[in-house]
XYZ file of N, CA and C in Angstrom:
321
model
N 28.791 -1.605 -2.071
C 28.224 -2.678 -2.748
C 25.881 -2.640 -2.252
N 25.839 -2.577 -3.726
C 23.532 -2.515 -3.577
C 23.458 -3.789 -2.954
N 21.793 -3.551 -2.457
C 21.717 -4.266 -1.856
C 20.448 -5.201 -2.794
N 19.956 -6.001 -2.647
C 18.503 -6.754 -3.744
C 17.990 -5.608 -4.118
N 17.399 -5.205 -3.379
C 16.199 -3.761 -2.747
C 16.303 -2.606 -3.261
N 17.551 -2.315 -3.320
C 17.743 -0.944 -3.654
C 18.215 -0.325 -5.004
N 17.636 1.331 -4.165
C 17.546 2.262 -5.410
C 19.058 1.792 -6.572
N 20.079 1.634 -5.630
C 21.317 1.925 -6.851
C 21.215 0.510 -7.339
N 20.616 -0.587 -7.543
C 20.157 -1.796 -7.274
C 21.184 -1.987 -9.306
N 21.161 -0.763 -10.033
C 21.643 -1.072 -11.580
C 22.676 -0.852 -12.179
N 23.145 0.165 -10.912
C 24.507 1.485 -10.628
C 25.250 0.493 -10.608
N 26.017 -0.301 -11.741
C 27.776 -0.840 -10.949
C 28.287 -0.034 -9.779
N 29.031 -0.995 -9.606
C 30.208 -0.620 -7.828
C 31.325 -0.770 -8.826
N 32.283 0.234 -8.654
C 34.149 -0.253 -9.414
C 34.150 0.014 -7.944
N 35.160 -1.210 -7.798
C 35.764 -0.812 -5.837
C 34.909 -1.352 -5.331
N 34.997 0.443 -4.451
C 34.219 0.449 -3.255
C 33.768 1.495 -3.909
N 33.581 2.506 -4.870
C 33.141 3.536 -5.704
C 31.488 2.547 -6.155
N 30.265 3.353 -6.314
C 29.629 3.232 -7.153
C 30.064 4.307 -8.285
N 29.665 3.340 -9.729
C 29.765 4.454 -11.002
C 28.981 5.174 -11.275
N 28.444 5.199 -11.921
C 27.084 6.513 -12.848
C 26.351 5.931 -12.185
N 25.328 7.087 -12.359
C 23.898 6.600 -11.340
C 22.700 5.417 -12.398
N 21.917 4.508 -12.769
C 21.329 4.027 -13.423
C 19.999 3.920 -13.654
N 19.451 4.778 -12.967
C 17.946 4.923 -12.369
C 17.381 3.408 -12.504
N 16.475 2.449 -12.069
C 15.599 1.802 -12.357
C 14.564 2.315 -13.010
N 13.169 1.019 -13.112
C 11.845 2.214 -14.053
C 11.237 1.007 -13.039
N 10.452 1.395 -12.448
C 8.774 0.679 -12.340
C 8.014 1.712 -12.114
N 7.007 0.579 -13.659
C 5.780 1.516 -13.881
C 4.895 2.087 -13.409
N 3.820 3.116 -12.763
C 3.048 2.702 -12.102
C 1.555 1.807 -12.869
N 0.609 1.575 -12.320
C -0.145 0.020 -12.594
C -1.405 0.626 -11.751
N -2.241 -0.229 -12.788
C -3.538 -0.017 -11.836
C -3.985 -1.124 -10.545
N -3.053 -1.596 -10.979
C -2.591 -2.830 -9.691
C -2.283 -1.832 -8.373
N -1.875 -0.589 -8.464
C -0.881 -0.130 -7.353
C -2.513 0.342 -6.122
N -1.172 0.801 -5.167
C -3.213 0.604 -4.297
C -3.136 2.356 -3.239
N -4.410 2.997 -3.071
C -3.012 4.251 -2.143
C -3.543 3.718 -0.676
N -2.928 4.047 0.198
C -2.838 4.443 1.495
C -3.173 5.570 2.114
N -3.589 5.658 3.297
C -3.194 7.101 4.476
C -2.086 6.085 5.684
N -1.259 7.059 5.937
C 0.009 6.393 6.516
C -0.831 7.250 7.580
N -0.895 6.087 8.163
C -0.847 6.176 9.745
C 0.589 6.385 10.827
N -0.516 7.110 12.328
C 0.707 7.245 13.016
C 1.014 7.655 13.693
N 1.173 5.618 13.672
C 2.818 4.903 14.098
C 3.749 4.865 13.225
N 3.327 5.547 12.054
C 4.124 5.303 11.403
C 5.034 6.608 10.204
N 4.529 7.440 10.818
C 5.288 8.818 11.393
C 6.840 8.348 10.832
N 7.312 9.431 9.860
C 9.145 10.072 9.959
C 9.519 8.327 10.118
N 8.851 7.161 9.467
C 9.421 5.355 10.063
C 9.402 5.182 8.238
N 9.824 5.545 7.397
C 9.520 5.009 6.152
C 10.236 3.480 6.122
N 11.091 3.335 7.433
C 11.705 2.481 7.480
C 10.582 0.859 7.634
N 9.840 1.132 8.774
C 9.078 0.691 9.498
C 8.263 0.725 8.496
N 7.173 1.361 8.052
C 5.935 1.313 6.457
C 7.212 0.169 5.611
N 7.949 0.226 4.699
C 8.567 -0.240 4.526
C 8.383 -2.036 4.712
N 8.804 -2.536 6.213
C 8.867 -3.816 6.351
C 7.597 -3.651 7.101
N 6.700 -3.063 6.655
C 5.020 -3.836 7.741
C 4.651 -4.497 6.235
N 4.706 -3.332 4.960
C 3.375 -3.563 3.653
C 5.409 -4.468 2.734
N 6.084 -4.287 2.565
C 6.586 -5.779 2.068
C 7.339 -6.270 1.953
N 7.786 -6.428 3.906
C 8.967 -6.732 4.383
C 10.021 -7.568 4.769
N 11.040 -5.765 3.403
C 12.080 -4.999 3.413
C 12.114 -4.417 3.985
N 12.485 -3.685 4.872
C 12.853 -2.017 5.152
C 13.319 -1.346 4.241
N 14.603 -1.958 3.461
C 15.282 -1.308 2.742
C 14.636 -0.314 1.957
N 13.035 -0.600 1.291
C 12.259 -0.624 0.214
C 11.584 0.646 0.709
N 11.869 1.649 1.459
C 11.551 2.639 2.023
C 11.377 3.777 1.387
N 12.574 3.427 0.463
C 12.905 4.791 -1.315
C 11.549 4.314 -2.009
N 11.010 3.561 -2.219
C 9.589 3.455 -3.078
C 8.550 4.127 -2.940
N 8.144 4.722 -1.736
C 7.177 5.750 -1.174
C 8.036 7.119 -2.314
N 8.924 7.259 -2.171
C 9.231 8.587 -2.468
C 9.439 8.994 -3.902
N 9.556 7.573 -4.710
C 10.087 6.914 -5.805
C 8.680 6.620 -6.330
N 6.726 6.660 -6.231
C 6.119 6.659 -6.773
C 4.901 7.860 -6.107
N 5.410 8.694 -5.595
C 5.111 10.092 -5.263
C 6.284 11.121 -4.343
N 6.233 11.385 -6.092
C 7.344 13.115 -6.378
C 6.705 13.907 -5.719
N 5.727 13.982 -5.854
C 5.310 15.225 -6.134
C 4.545 16.123 -4.733
N 4.790 14.262 -3.302
C 3.938 15.068 -2.307
C 5.862 14.474 -1.754
N 6.459 13.567 -1.642
C 7.129 13.195 -0.746
C 8.710 14.117 -1.189
N 9.485 14.702 -0.590
C 10.439 15.033 -1.368
C 11.762 14.624 0.201
N 11.577 15.040 0.887
C 12.385 14.381 2.109
C 11.907 12.836 2.293
N 11.477 11.466 2.227
C 11.438 10.059 3.351
C 11.383 10.637 3.915
N 12.055 10.818 5.217
C 11.765 10.530 6.127
C 10.839 12.268 7.630
N 11.039 12.951 6.764
C 10.709 14.631 7.519
C 8.789 14.410 6.936
N 9.161 13.811 5.732
C 7.362 14.533 4.521
C 7.021 13.347 4.508
N 7.044 11.630 5.053
C 6.097 11.092 6.035
C 5.580 10.892 7.226
N 4.128 11.555 7.622
C 3.150 12.571 7.808
C 2.355 11.422 7.998
N 1.649 11.659 9.151
C -0.089 10.928 9.567
C -0.301 11.585 8.670
N -1.361 10.520 7.927
C -2.809 11.173 7.374
C -2.489 11.338 6.024
N -1.672 11.286 5.128
C -1.080 12.105 3.663
C -1.382 10.399 3.057
N -2.330 10.162 1.824
C -2.694 10.153 0.836
C -1.069 9.190 0.310
N -0.301 7.960 0.323
C 0.523 7.807 -1.163
C 0.105 6.857 -1.363
N 0.462 6.602 -2.914
C 0.119 5.452 -4.161
C 1.358 4.296 -3.558
N 1.470 2.600 -3.234
C 2.278 2.340 -3.690
C 1.823 1.092 -4.085
N 3.072 0.346 -4.477
C 2.601 -0.167 -5.558
C 2.014 -1.564 -4.183
N 1.818 -2.800 -5.292
C 0.889 -3.996 -4.762
C 2.693 -4.549 -4.683
N 2.552 -5.357 -3.575
C 3.838 -5.719 -2.682
C 4.218 -7.477 -3.977
N 3.886 -7.627 -4.978
C 3.905 -9.315 -5.294
C 4.167 -8.132 -6.969
N 3.996 -7.449 -7.075
C 4.394 -6.671 -8.229
C 5.344 -5.528 -8.108
N 6.123 -5.291 -7.111
C 7.173 -4.940 -6.781
C 8.224 -5.792 -6.766
N 8.056 -6.883 -6.303
C 9.217 -8.737 -5.521
C 9.422 -8.801 -6.317
N 7.774 -9.414 -7.625
C 8.706 -9.766 -8.868
C 9.485 -8.754 -9.996
N 9.629 -7.396 -10.034
C 10.057 -6.595 -10.567
C 11.413 -7.113 -10.226
N 11.970 -6.939 -9.428
C 13.091 -6.738 -8.202
C 13.650 -9.008 -8.628
N 12.734 -8.972 -9.075
C 12.940 -11.044 -8.585
C 13.494 -10.831 -10.292
N 12.362 -10.415 -11.655
C 12.640 -10.426 -13.014
C 14.415 -9.539 -12.810
N 14.575 -8.297 -12.348
C 16.395 -7.658 -12.362
C 17.213 -9.243 -12.753
N 17.383 -9.631 -11.263
C 17.877 -10.891 -10.330
C 17.810 -11.656 -11.789
N 16.915 -12.276 -12.284
C 17.214 -13.039 -13.552
C 17.296 -12.387 -14.681
N 17.810 -11.432 -14.046
C 17.496 -10.952 -16.490
C 17.598 -10.340 -17.326
N 16.256 -10.485 -16.163
C 14.287 -10.496 -18.176
C 14.196 -8.249 -18.084
N 15.123 -8.059 -16.979
C 14.647 -6.387 -17.203
C 16.468 -5.929 -18.335
N 16.167 -4.939 -18.743
C 17.793 -4.912 -19.639
C 18.126 -3.961 -17.999
N 19.758 -4.422 -17.851
C 20.015 -3.872 -17.101
C 21.634 -2.642 -17.865
N 21.714 -1.764 -17.814
C 22.649 -0.183 -17.723
C 23.805 -1.613 -17.731
N 24.819 -1.478 -18.426
C 26.525 -1.910 -18.568
C 27.598 -1.274 -18.368
């Protein structure tokens, strides 16, 4: 089963297996923020996601918004790297809209 904030949010679950991957689409925005990763978050994307969003399961967001810099969400998250992150309220409202059926979900 997928969690409320997972990368596989739009992917159907068929019994014990995930169906075909249906990607989510979170667009970039002018409210996105650029941060420099601090030493305490180096190789710790779940800790950074928890600090920024209150949800460690959102660690994949760093890769999603920084594909040119982050291939591996753990080992490429190093001290001093500048990354783009979505604003917390915008990101969480995106998932809330999916939950309430306002954003198209693949059938």
